[in-house]
Every structure is written in C-alpha cells, then in structure tokens.
Coordinates of C-alpha atoms in Angstrom, one line a residue:
R188 CA -4.6 53.2 -14.8
N189 CA -6.2 51.6 -11.6
N190 CA -9.2 53.4 -11.9
I191 CA -9.4 51.8 -15.4
N192 CA -8.5 48.1 -14.3
E193 CA -11.2 48.3 -11.8
K194 CA -14.3 49.6 -14.2
L195 CA -12.8 46.9 -16.4
S196 CA -13.2 44.2 -14.0
K197 CA -17.1 45.1 -13.0
N198 CA -17.7 45.6 -16.6
S199 CA -16.0 42.3 -17.8
E200 CA -19.0 40.1 -17.4
R201 CA -21.5 42.3 -19.1
M202 CA -18.9 42.9 -22.0
A203 CA -18.4 39.3 -22.2
S204 CA -22.1 38.1 -22.0
P205 CA -24.0 37.4 -25.0
K206 CA -26.9 39.1 -23.5
G207 CA -24.9 42.9 -22.3
K208 CA -24.8 45.7 -23.7
G209 CA -21.0 45.7 -24.5
F210 CA -19.8 43.7 -27.4
P211 CA -21.9 41.5 -29.8
P212 CA -22.4 37.6 -28.9
S213 CA -19.3 35.9 -28.2
L214 CA -19.2 32.8 -31.1
V215 CA -17.2 31.0 -28.7
R216 CA -19.5 31.3 -25.8
T217 CA -22.5 30.7 -28.2
F218 CA -20.4 27.4 -29.3
W219 CA -19.9 26.5 -26.2
E220 CA -23.6 26.6 -24.7
A221 CA -25.1 25.0 -27.3
V222 CA -22.6 22.1 -27.1
T223 CA -23.2 21.8 -23.6
K224 CA -26.3 21.3 -23.6
G225 CA -26.6 19.0 -26.8
I226 CA -24.5 16.6 -24.9
K227 CA -26.4 16.7 -21.5
Q228 CA -29.9 16.5 -23.1
E229 CA -28.4 13.4 -25.3
L230 CA -27.2 11.9 -22.3
L231 CA -29.9 12.5 -20.2
A232 CA -32.7 11.4 -22.5
A233 CA -30.4 8.3 -23.0
Y234 CA -30.1 8.0 -18.9
K235 CA -34.0 7.4 -19.0
S236 CA -34.6 5.7 -22.3
S237 CA -33.6 2.6 -21.6
A238 CA -32.2 0.4 -18.8
F239 CA -29.4 -1.5 -20.5
I240 CA -27.6 2.2 -21.8
R241 CA -28.3 3.4 -18.4
T242 CA -26.2 0.3 -16.8
V243 CA -24.0 0.4 -19.4
L244 CA -23.2 3.9 -19.0
V245 CA -23.2 4.0 -15.4
N246 CA -20.9 1.0 -14.9
E247 CA -18.2 2.6 -17.5
F248 CA -18.5 5.8 -16.1
P249 CA -14.8 6.3 -15.5
R250 CA -14.0 5.7 -19.3
L251 CA -17.8 7.7 -20.1
Q252 CA -16.2 10.9 -17.9
H253 CA -12.7 10.4 -19.9
A254 CA -14.5 10.1 -23.1
I255 CA -16.4 13.6 -22.7
R256 CA -13.0 15.1 -21.0
S257 CA -11.2 14.6 -24.3
L258 CA -14.0 16.1 -26.5
I259 CA -14.2 19.1 -24.6
R260 CA -10.4 19.6 -24.4
R261 CA -10.4 19.2 -28.5
L262 CA -13.1 21.2 -29.1
H263 CA -11.5 24.0 -27.0
L264 CA -8.2 24.0 -29.2
A265 CA -10.1 23.7 -32.6
T266 CA -12.5 26.9 -31.4
T267 CA -9.6 29.4 -29.3
S268 CA -7.6 29.1 -32.8
T269 CA -10.6 29.7 -35.0
I270 CA -11.6 32.8 -33.4
V271 CA -8.0 34.1 -32.7
S272 CA -7.9 33.8 -36.0
E273 CA -10.8 35.3 -37.0
V274 CA -10.6 38.4 -34.4
T275 CA -7.1 39.0 -35.6
Q276 CA -8.1 39.5 -39.5
R277 CA -10.5 41.7 -38.5
P278 CA -10.0 45.4 -38.8
K279 CA -9.3 47.0 -35.1
M280 CA -10.9 50.5 -35.7
S281 CA -14.2 48.4 -37.0
L282 CA -14.6 47.0 -33.8
L283 CA -14.1 49.9 -31.6
A284 CA -16.2 52.3 -34.1
E285 CA -19.1 49.1 -33.9
F286 CA -18.9 49.2 -29.9
D287 CA -19.2 53.4 -30.2
R288 CA -22.3 53.0 -32.1
K289 CA -24.0 50.1 -30.1
D290 CA -23.1 51.6 -26.7
K291 CA -23.1 55.2 -27.2
K292 CA -25.8 55.9 -24.3
A293 CA -23.7 53.2 -21.5
V294 CA -20.9 55.3 -21.8
S295 CA -21.0 58.5 -19.6
T296 CA -19.0 61.4 -19.3
S297 CA -18.1 59.9 -16.1
D298 CA -16.9 56.6 -18.5
A299 CA -14.6 58.5 -20.3
S300 CA -11.5 57.1 -19.1
L301 CA -12.7 53.6 -19.7
N302 CA -13.8 54.8 -23.5
E303 CA -10.4 55.9 -23.7
F304 CA -9.2 52.5 -22.5
F305 CA -11.0 51.0 -25.2
K306 CA -9.7 52.7 -27.7
E307 CA -6.4 51.8 -26.7
L308 CA -7.1 48.2 -27.3
D309 CA -6.0 46.1 -29.9
S310 CA -7.5 42.5 -31.1
E311 CA -5.6 40.7 -28.9
S312 CA -6.3 42.6 -25.9
V313 CA -10.4 41.4 -27.3
V314 CA -9.7 38.1 -27.2
G315 CA -8.1 38.4 -23.7
V316 CA -11.2 39.6 -22.3
W317 CA -13.3 37.1 -24.4
E318 CA -11.2 34.1 -23.2
R319 CA -11.0 34.9 -19.7
E320 CA -14.9 34.7 -19.2
S321 CA -15.1 32.4 -21.6
F322 CA -16.9 28.9 -21.5
A323 CA -13.8 26.7 -21.8
R324 CA -11.2 27.6 -19.3
N325 CA -13.6 25.7 -16.9
Q326 CA -13.5 22.7 -18.6
N327 CA -13.8 20.4 -15.4
K328 CA -16.9 22.6 -14.1
V329 CA -18.4 21.4 -17.8
V330 CA -18.2 17.7 -17.7
Q331 CA -19.2 17.7 -14.1
N332 CA -22.2 19.6 -15.7
I333 CA -22.8 17.3 -18.2
L334 CA -22.3 13.8 -16.4
S335 CA -23.8 14.7 -12.8
S336 CA -26.4 12.2 -12.9
Y337 CA -24.0 9.6 -14.3
E338 CA -21.5 10.5 -11.5
L339 CA -24.1 10.1 -8.8
S340 CA -25.0 6.7 -10.0
Y341 CA -21.6 5.6 -10.3
L342 CA -20.7 6.7 -6.9
K343 CA -23.9 4.6 -5.4
V344 CA -22.9 1.6 -7.4
I345 CA -19.4 2.0 -6.1
I346 CA -20.8 1.7 -2.1
T347 CA -22.9 -1.2 -3.2
K348 CA -19.9 -3.0 -5.0
L349 CA -18.1 -2.3 -1.4
N350 CA -20.4 -3.1 1.3
D351 CA -21.5 -6.2 -0.5
P352 CA -19.0 -8.0 0.4
I353 CA -18.6 -7.1 4.2
S354 CA -22.8 -7.9 4.7
M355 CA -21.9 -10.8 3.1
A356 CA -19.4 -12.2 5.4
F357 CA -20.9 -11.3 8.7
A358 CA -24.5 -12.5 7.6
S359 CA -23.9 -15.3 10.2
A360 CA -21.9 -13.5 12.8
G361 CA -25.2 -14.1 14.8
R362 CA -25.1 -17.8 14.4
G363 CA -21.8 -17.9 15.7
R364 CA -20.0 -18.0 12.0
Y365 CA -17.2 -15.1 11.5
P366 CA -15.8 -13.8 8.5
S367 CA -12.6 -15.8 7.1
E368 CA -9.2 -14.8 4.6
A369 CA -11.8 -15.8 2.2
E370 CA -13.7 -13.2 2.7
G371 CA -11.4 -10.5 3.5
E372 CA -10.1 -11.5 -0.1
I373 CA -13.2 -10.9 -1.5
F374 CA -13.4 -7.4 0.0
L375 CA -9.9 -6.8 -1.7
N376 CA -10.9 -7.8 -4.9
A377 CA -13.6 -5.3 -4.8
V378 CA -11.4 -2.6 -3.8
E379 CA -9.1 -3.1 -6.4
N380 CA -11.7 -3.9 -9.0
T381 CA -12.9 -0.3 -8.0
L382 CA -9.8 1.6 -8.1
R383 CA -8.6 -0.2 -11.3
G384 CA -12.0 1.4 -13.3
V385 CA -11.3 5.0 -12.1
T386 CA -7.6 4.8 -14.0
V387 CA -8.2 6.6 -16.4
S388 CA -10.7 9.4 -14.9
G389 CA -10.0 12.4 -13.4
E390 CA -7.9 13.2 -9.8
E391 CA -11.7 14.3 -8.2
L392 CA -13.3 10.7 -9.4
K393 CA -10.0 9.2 -7.7
L394 CA -10.6 11.4 -4.6
Q395 CA -14.4 10.3 -4.1
V396 CA -13.7 6.5 -4.7
A397 CA -10.8 6.6 -2.3
N398 CA -13.4 8.4 0.2
R399 CA -16.1 5.5 -0.5
I400 CA -13.4 3.1 0.1
K401 CA -12.5 5.1 3.5
Q402 CA -16.0 4.7 4.5
A403 CA -16.5 0.8 3.5
V404 CA -13.2 0.0 5.6
N405 CA -15.1 2.0 8.8
L406 CA -17.8 0.3 8.3
L407 CA -15.7 -3.4 8.2
V408 CA -14.2 -1.9 11.3
A409 CA -17.2 -1.5 13.1
K410 CA -18.9 -4.9 12.5
A411 CA -15.5 -6.7 13.5
E412 CA -15.3 -4.4 16.8
E413 CA -19.2 -4.8 17.0
H414 CA -18.9 -8.8 17.4
A415 CA -15.1 -8.9 19.0
E416 CA -15.1 -9.4 22.9
L417 CA -12.8 -6.9 24.2
K418 CA -13.1 -7.7 27.8
V419 CA -10.8 -9.9 29.9
T420 CA -12.6 -12.4 31.8
S421 CA -11.3 -16.0 33.1
K422 CA -12.9 -17.8 29.9
P423 CA -10.2 -18.2 26.8
V424 CA -10.3 -15.8 24.3
P425 CA -13.3 -16.8 21.9
R426 CA -12.4 -18.0 18.5
K427 CA -14.4 -15.1 17.1
N428 CA -11.3 -12.9 18.0
K429 CA -9.3 -15.0 16.5
S430 CA -11.3 -14.8 13.2
L431 CA -11.7 -11.2 13.2
Y432 CA -7.9 -10.6 13.8
K433 CA -7.1 -12.4 10.7
L434 CA -9.6 -10.8 8.7
L435 CA -8.2 -7.7 9.5
A436 CA -4.5 -8.7 9.0
V437 CA -5.8 -9.6 5.6
V438 CA -7.4 -5.9 4.7
D439 CA -4.3 -5.0 6.2
K440 CA -1.7 -6.2 3.8
G441 CA -4.2 -5.3 1.0
L442 CA -4.0 -1.5 2.0
S443 CA -0.6 -1.6 2.1
V444 CA 0.1 -3.1 -1.2
L445 CA -2.2 -0.5 -2.8
L446 CA 0.0 2.3 -0.6
Q447 CA 2.7 1.0 -2.2
T448 CA 2.1 0.7 -5.6
E449 CA 4.3 3.3 -7.0
S450 CA 7.2 2.1 -5.8
S451 CA 9.8 0.5 -8.1
G452 CA 10.4 -3.3 -8.2
S453 CA 7.2 -3.9 -5.6
N454 CA 4.3 -3.9 -8.0
S455 CA 2.4 -6.8 -8.7
K456 CA 0.7 -8.0 -12.0
A457 CA -2.8 -7.2 -10.3
N458 CA -2.3 -4.1 -9.3
S459 CA 0.3 -2.4 -11.6
N460 CA -2.0 0.0 -13.3
I461 CA -3.1 1.3 -9.9
E462 CA -2.4 5.0 -9.6
L463 CA -2.9 7.1 -6.3
C464 CA -2.7 10.8 -5.9
N465 CA -1.6 12.0 -2.4
R466 CA -5.2 13.0 -1.6
S467 CA -6.5 9.5 -2.0
K468 CA -3.7 8.0 -0.5
Q469 CA -4.4 9.7 2.8
H470 CA -7.9 8.6 2.8
I471 CA -6.4 4.8 2.5
Q472 CA -4.3 5.5 5.3
Q473 CA -6.8 6.4 7.5
A474 CA -8.6 3.6 6.7
L475 CA -5.7 1.3 7.3
R476 CA -4.9 3.2 10.6
S477 CA -8.5 2.3 11.9
T478 CA -7.6 -1.5 11.3
T479 CA -4.3 -1.2 13.0
N480 CA -6.2 0.4 15.9
L481 CA -8.7 -2.2 16.2
R482 CA -6.3 -5.4 15.7
R483 CA -4.0 -3.9 18.8
I484 CA -6.9 -3.9 20.7
L485 CA -7.5 -7.2 19.9
L486 CA -4.0 -8.0 20.7
D487 CA -4.2 -5.9 23.8
V488 CA -7.2 -8.4 25.2
I489 CA -4.7 -11.2 24.9
F490 CA -2.0 -9.6 26.5
D491 CA -4.4 -8.3 29.5
K492 CA -5.3 -11.8 30.1
A493 CA -1.9 -13.7 29.4
N494 CA -0.5 -11.1 32.6
A495 CA -3.1 -11.9 34.6
Q496 CA -2.3 -15.5 34.7
A497 CA 1.1 -14.9 35.0
Q498 CA 1.1 -13.3 37.7
T499 CA -1.2 -15.9 39.2
L500 CA 1.2 -18.4 38.6
M501 CA 4.7 -16.3 40.0
Q502 CA 2.3 -16.1 43.2
Q503 CA 2.6 -20.1 43.3
V504 CA 6.7 -19.0 44.4
H505 CA 5.1 -18.3 47.9
T506 CA 3.8 -21.7 48.2
E507 CA 7.0 -23.1 47.4
S508 CA 9.1 -24.5 50.3
F509 CA 12.7 -23.0 49.1
S510 CA 13.9 -23.4 52.9
R511 CA 13.9 -27.3 52.9
P512 CA 14.3 -28.2 49.1
Q513 CA 13.9 -31.8 48.0
Q514 CA 17.3 -32.7 46.8
N515 CA 15.9 -35.0 43.9
K516 CA 13.7 -32.7 42.3
L517 CA 15.5 -31.2 39.2
T518 CA 12.5 -28.3 38.9
S519 CA 10.3 -26.2 41.3
K520 CA 6.7 -27.4 41.3
Y521 CA 5.3 -23.9 40.3
M522 CA 8.6 -23.8 37.4
R523 CA 7.3 -26.6 36.2
N524 CA 3.6 -25.0 35.8
V525 CA 5.2 -21.8 34.3
Q526 CA 6.9 -23.8 31.4
R527 CA 3.3 -25.5 30.9
W528 CA 2.0 -21.9 30.3
S529 CA 4.6 -20.4 28.3
D530 CA 5.2 -23.5 26.1
T531 CA 1.6 -23.6 25.8
F532 CA 1.3 -19.8 24.4
A533 CA 4.1 -19.9 22.2
R534 CA 2.7 -22.7 20.3
D535 CA -0.8 -21.7 20.1
M536 CA -0.7 -17.8 20.1
I537 CA 0.9 -17.0 16.4
P538 CA -0.4 -19.9 14.6
Q539 CA -3.3 -19.1 15.5
Y540 CA -3.5 -15.4 14.8
K541 CA -1.1 -15.2 11.6
P542 CA -2.8 -15.3 8.4
N543 CA -1.9 -17.6 5.3
S544 CA -0.3 -15.0 3.7
A545 CA 0.5 -12.1 6.4
S546 CA 2.1 -9.2 6.1
A547 CA 5.2 -7.9 8.0
A548 CA 3.7 -5.4 10.1
V549 CA 1.2 -8.2 11.6
I550 CA 4.5 -11.1 12.4
L551 CA 5.9 -8.3 13.9
E552 CA 2.4 -7.4 16.2
L553 CA 2.3 -10.9 17.0
Q554 CA 6.1 -11.2 18.1
G555 CA 5.8 -8.3 19.9
L556 CA 3.3 -9.9 21.9
C557 CA 5.2 -12.9 22.6
L558 CA 8.0 -10.2 24.1
R559 CA 5.1 -8.6 26.3
V560 CA 4.0 -11.5 27.9
A561 CA 8.0 -12.7 28.4
L562 CA 8.8 -9.4 30.0
C563 CA 5.6 -9.5 32.3
I564 CA 6.7 -13.3 33.1
S565 CA 10.5 -12.5 34.3
D566 CA 9.0 -9.0 36.0
A567 CA 6.3 -11.1 37.5
F568 CA 9.0 -13.7 38.7
I569 CA 11.2 -11.3 40.1
H570 CA 9.0 -9.3 41.9
N571 CA 8.1 -12.4 44.1
I572 CA 11.2 -13.8 44.5
S573 CA 12.4 -10.7 45.7
L574 CA 9.6 -11.1 48.5
I575 CA 11.1 -14.7 50.0
S576 CA 12.6 -14.3 53.5
G577 CA 15.1 -16.1 54.8
L578 CA 16.9 -17.8 52.1
R579 CA 19.7 -20.4 52.9
E580 CA 22.3 -21.4 50.6
D581 CA 20.5 -24.2 49.1
A582 CA 17.4 -22.5 48.8
K583 CA 19.9 -19.6 46.6
L584 CA 20.8 -22.8 44.6
A585 CA 17.5 -23.8 44.1
I586 CA 16.2 -20.3 42.9
A587 CA 19.2 -20.4 40.4
S588 CA 18.5 -23.5 38.7
D589 CA 14.6 -21.8 38.2
I590 CA 16.2 -18.8 36.5
A591 CA 17.5 -20.7 34.1
H592 CA 14.5 -22.7 33.5
L593 CA 12.7 -19.8 33.1
Q594 CA 15.7 -18.4 30.8
A595 CA 14.9 -21.7 28.8
S596 CA 10.8 -20.8 28.9
L597 CA 11.3 -17.4 27.6
H598 CA 13.1 -18.0 24.4
L599 CA 10.4 -20.0 23.8
L600 CA 8.4 -17.1 23.6
A601 CA 10.9 -14.4 22.7
P602 CA 14.1 -16.2 20.9
K603 CA 17.1 -14.2 21.2
H604 CA 18.3 -14.3 17.6
N605 CA 15.1 -12.7 16.4
F606 CA 16.3 -9.4 18.0
A607 CA 19.1 -6.9 17.5
T608 CA 20.2 -6.8 21.3
P609 CA 18.7 -9.2 23.7
P610 CA 15.6 -8.2 25.0
R611 CA 15.6 -7.2 29.2
C612 CA 14.1 -10.3 30.5
Y613 CA 17.1 -12.0 30.1
S614 CA 19.8 -9.3 31.8
D615 CA 17.3 -9.1 34.6
L616 CA 17.1 -12.4 35.3
R617 CA 21.0 -12.6 35.3
Q618 CA 21.5 -10.1 37.3
L619 CA 18.8 -11.5 40.1
R620 CA 21.3 -14.5 40.0
Q621 CA 23.8 -12.5 40.5
L622 CA 22.3 -10.7 43.9
L623 CA 21.3 -13.9 45.2
F624 CA 24.7 -14.4 46.5
L625 CA 25.9 -11.2 47.6
D626 CA 25.3 -9.4 51.1
D627 CA 23.5 -6.3 51.7
R628 CA 26.3 -3.5 50.8
A629 CA 27.6 -5.2 47.4
I630 CA 23.5 -5.3 46.5
V631 CA 23.4 -1.5 47.2
E632 CA 26.8 -1.0 45.2
K633 CA 25.7 -3.3 41.9
S634 CA 22.3 -1.4 42.0
L635 CA 23.8 1.8 40.9
S636 CA 24.5 -0.5 37.6
S637 CA 21.8 -2.8 37.7
S638 CA 18.7 -2.2 35.0
L639 CA 16.4 -4.2 38.1
S640 CA 13.6 -1.5 39.6
P641 CA 14.7 0.0 42.6
V642 CA 11.4 -1.2 44.4
V643 CA 12.6 -5.1 43.6
I644 CA 16.0 -4.5 45.1
A645 CA 14.3 -2.5 48.2
Q646 CA 12.2 -5.4 48.9
F647 CA 14.4 -8.1 48.2
L648 CA 17.0 -6.2 50.9
L649 CA 14.0 -5.8 53.4
S650 CA 12.9 -9.2 52.9
R651 CA 16.1 -10.9 53.7
M652 CA 17.0 -9.4 56.8
S653 CA 14.6 -11.2 58.1
N654 CA 15.4 -13.6 61.1
R655 CA 19.3 -12.1 60.5
A656 CA 20.0 -8.9 61.9
V657 CA 16.4 -8.1 62.7
P658 CA 14.3 -10.3 64.8
I659 CA 10.9 -9.7 63.1
S660 CA 9.8 -9.9 59.9
C661 CA 10.8 -7.1 57.4
V662 CA 8.9 -8.3 54.7
P663 CA 6.5 -5.6 53.1
F664 CA 3.3 -7.4 52.3
K665 CA 3.6 -8.8 55.9
V666 CA 4.3 -5.5 57.7
L667 CA 1.3 -4.2 55.8
G668 CA -0.5 -7.0 57.0
T669 CA -2.0 -7.8 53.5
S670 CA -1.7 -11.0 51.0
V671 CA 0.7 -11.1 48.5
G672 CA -2.3 -10.4 45.8
K673 CA -2.9 -7.5 46.7
Y674 CA 0.3 -6.0 47.5
N675 CA 1.2 -7.0 44.3
R676 CA -1.9 -4.9 42.7
W677 CA -1.0 -2.0 45.1
V678 CA 2.5 -1.4 43.7
D679 CA 1.3 -2.0 40.2
Q680 CA -1.0 1.0 40.5
H681 CA 1.2 3.2 42.1
S682 CA 4.5 4.7 41.0
K683 CA 7.5 4.0 42.2
V684 CA 8.4 7.2 44.3
D685 CA 4.9 6.7 45.5
V686 CA 5.7 2.9 46.4
L687 CA 9.4 3.8 48.0
Q688 CA 7.8 6.3 49.7
R689 CA 5.9 3.5 51.5
F690 CA 9.0 1.6 51.9
L691 CA 10.5 4.5 54.2
T692 CA 7.4 4.5 56.3
L693 CA 7.9 1.0 56.8
I694 CA 11.4 1.4 57.8
G695 CA 10.1 3.5 60.8
E696 CA 7.3 0.7 61.8
I697 CA 9.9 -1.8 62.2
R698 CA 12.5 0.4 64.2
D699 CA 8.9 0.9 66.6
K700 CA 8.4 -2.7 66.9
M701 CA 12.0 -3.5 67.7
Q702 CA 11.7 -1.0 70.6
K703 CA 8.4 -2.6 71.9
G704 CA 9.2 -6.1 71.0
R705 CA 11.5 -8.5 73.1
A706 CA 14.6 -7.2 74.6
L707 CA 17.7 -7.2 72.4
S708 CA 21.1 -6.6 73.4
S709 CA 22.6 -3.4 72.7
E710 CA 25.3 -5.1 69.8
S711 CA 22.3 -6.4 68.0
L712 CA 19.8 -3.6 68.2
G713 CA 22.8 -1.3 66.4
Q714 CA 23.4 -3.9 63.4
A715 CA 19.9 -3.9 63.1
N716 CA 19.6 -0.2 63.1
K717 CA 22.7 -0.4 60.7
S718 CA 20.5 -2.4 58.2
L719 CA 17.8 -0.5 58.6
D720 CA 20.0 2.9 57.6
L721 CA 21.5 1.1 54.8
V722 CA 18.4 0.4 53.4
A723 CA 16.6 3.7 54.2
D724 CA 19.7 5.5 52.4
F725 CA 18.9 3.6 49.6
V726 CA 15.4 4.5 49.2
N727 CA 16.4 8.0 49.7
N728 CA 18.5 7.5 46.7
A729 CA 16.0 6.0 44.5
R730 CA 13.6 8.4 45.4
S731 CA 15.9 11.7 44.3
A732 CA 16.8 10.1 40.8
P733 CA 13.6 10.0 39.5
E734 CA 12.2 13.4 40.6
A735 CA 15.5 15.1 39.6
A736 CA 15.4 13.2 36.1
Q737 CA 11.4 14.5 35.6
S738 CA 12.9 17.9 36.7
V739 CA 15.4 17.7 33.8
S740 CA 12.5 16.9 31.5

C-alpha cells in the first residue's frame, strides 16, 4: 500500500494534467485556465487602454480584489458541484476501461501494483484526485496572478499618499519652520484613510499596507531626528525640538488609537470600521516604538541640560556663609536662585511640550521628566550640604529652613498628589534635616534605616569632624586637593563601592597628617582616632553591603 501511495503521488500531476497520458483533460482545470486567462487579459487591456479606467481601478483596488475574489469563490462552488454530479453519474468501469485502453503503454509490468490500485478506484476517488490538483484550491494565488499589475500600482499610490504629508511638513525646515501638530494630523488622516480603504480586502493586502505605514512612520522619525538638536549645549533647548516632540506625540496618539479600535467602548466614529490582524498590528507597534524612542531621546536632552544646571546651582551652597547667617534673611541666596529656576522649569516644561490633544503616555512622560529633575535637584542639594564643614547651631537652623523651601519648590515639579507614594526626594530631605541635629554615633545608627546614600553619610561624618575632634580639614574634596565641581564629577563617574574604598584611603591620609602635624595631647589624639575609627567602620560595613547583595543576585 505504501508503494502504491508513493507511485500515486509521483504520477498525480501527470494524471491530473490536461497534457498528461492519464485521464482525459480535466474539465475543471480547462475551465479555470480559460476563466483566469480571460479575466486577466480583459483587466490588462483596460489597464493599458484608458488612463481614467486605470486610475479608477488602481485607487479602488481593494474593492476590485474583493469582487474578483468573490467571483472566483462562487465559480468554484458552482463548478465543483457540477463535476461531482457528472462523475458520480458516469459508470465506474467505463472510466477504468477508458484509462486502460488509452494508457496501455504507460502501465508496464513493473507498475502492476499501480494498475491494480486503479481498478479499485471508485468515482469519488477520481474526483478526489482531480480536486487535489485543481486550480480552484489556490484561490489566493489565482487572484494575485490576475491582479498583479494593479496591486503593484496600488502599493505605489499608497506610498505616495503617505510620503506626501511628510515631505510637505519638512519642506520649510531649512528656513526655520518646523512641522506643527496640524501637519501631524494630516499624516494620521492619510494613514486612517489607507487602512479604511483595505477593510474589504484580504489579510495579505492589509499586511502589505501596514508594512508601508511602518516605513512611512520610520521616514517621519528619520527626518525628525535629522533636524532635531540632540547635543547638550549651554544654549537653551531649541524651539524645533519642542515642535518635533509635539509632532511625534500626535502621531503616537493616532497610532495608539488605531491599535485599540477592536477594544469595546473605545472605538470612535472615524475609525470604528478599521480592523487589523495580529501581523498587521505588529507593524504598527514597531512604528509606535520608533516614535516613542525618539521622544525619549528628546526628553533625555532636556534632562541632561537640567541636570547640569541643577549641579551648577547647588554648588553655590559653598559660597553661602552658613557660619554667620544673617538674622533678617528668610531664604539663602542660592535657594532663591533654585526657587526661581524650579518655578520657570515647571511653568514652561509641560505647557511647551504638551500637544493640544495629548495621550496619557505623553503626559506621563512629561511628568516623569519633571520627577527626574526633582530627584536630581534634591540629590545635588544633599550631596553638597554633606560637604559643608564646621556647622554651628544657627547654621543648622538655616539649612533646615532651606530644606523646607526646597520641598516647596520640588512640589511644583513633582506634586505629592500625583503619586500613590511620595517620591524619594521628600523622604531624603526629611532624613537629612534629622541628621543635622544628631551626633556621630546616632547618625551611624540612623543610617541603618535611612534611604540616604552611604557616600552622603560618610561625607557628612568626615566633613563635620573638621575643627572638632580632628584639628585639620577632613572634607573629602579638600583632602584630595581638588575643587567641588571636579569632586562631584568624580563621584558621579565612579560606583559607590569605589568611592567608599577611596574614603578609607582618605582616612589613612588624615591619620598621617595628624601624626606629622602640630603636637596633640594624648586625649585629643585618642578622641580623633576614635572618631575616624567610627567612620572607617561605617564605610567598611557600607562597602560589604552592596557586594553581598551583588553576590546573592
């Protein structure tokens, strides 16, 4: 039986073919070839004869494809039922006798098993052989073969319709005029009209159209990236970045709506009849990711510039005379500068970058940027305050007052009511205010449950030792012999473990300076070494904690 099946598969094409030596030419196959050839010739003639007819049929290609597909399906049903009826009515033995008479030369003695198998065939098996190789089983290929010229022309028209709004939007970019939100809406309308036009077509055409939409969005993103300013400079962020961000935000919202058209309760009248298969949705999602990535890059440029400005503002802490605060002064000079900068950033950031109809994702992006800037400001403030030495009680009160003013400024950037849990910047500032009025041992004990960085606490312990237990300067950047700005950049460029390891070396250098410096009493030297031992133990414990966590991970 296996041998018979193998020979049947090898000779099925010969038997079903009109030119083979098997059965007589299939009426179904002959009919399908004639129909296909006739329709294709008529459409090609119409394509070449009149530009008006060609334009109409190309622009309405999805409907034309739907009509041809419906015609092929109906003809297939009609011809299949007719052939089954005819073959069933024909005597089985007459078919086999006709085959044996016309193909005696083809059936040799070696094919005896195959000849025996043919004698067992009934009329239903003959129909099965015909239908398995019939033309009607490849309807999609039939339609594609008939409409190949129209399909290529239609896809070219789609590319032109999608690319024209992009070219018009960036046509005046060289003269300083950049795309607006309205031009983004025009591009989205072209996308929606394109998808709406293929609703009656098959999945293959929808997939190709979705791929062309992805290519158009990628072209839009490439042009926006070409004109955007992605380098951090001392100049203000150019206005073109704001226009490009709004354009990408509008496109992002439109693509997101297209992906949600099948969800209940979220369909709009404009796109309620747009349906996408999973493969088409993947192309739209890839295009959506490209717009999201460029928007994030534009926001990273803003953050890097804001971070640099915040670091510069907070370094003014070291120019403030905390040792002798003015009694009639409510806010420090540097804090007033921080307040003005925070107010300007919060007032201008979201309104300038938020489009008129922003999606929830865009609003969350802008709020996330403001939160990052707030965290940057609080971290810079805490880091620089921990490097101030010789704080008296009145200076601590002045810093506590500055912390309260800074919290009010951060509320403009990251309001507490926008978060289920208040951001870390508020808790860090509150813990810093508590550390100001604790002694060294209480600070070490408090650090076990504190969210402050161990680098900050170690800096704070070393800095406050100056002019107290140790008669020399223990501020880290002064011991290293560098400026505050260079020291801050060095801390940012190294890991916490590396910085803490360097602190251990600094403690050793401080001990050497005490031994070589002016003579100290045994009591003062013992107290200084005790304080340094406390800091060294804290640094060693802090160094082991990240390493242990990393080994467990």
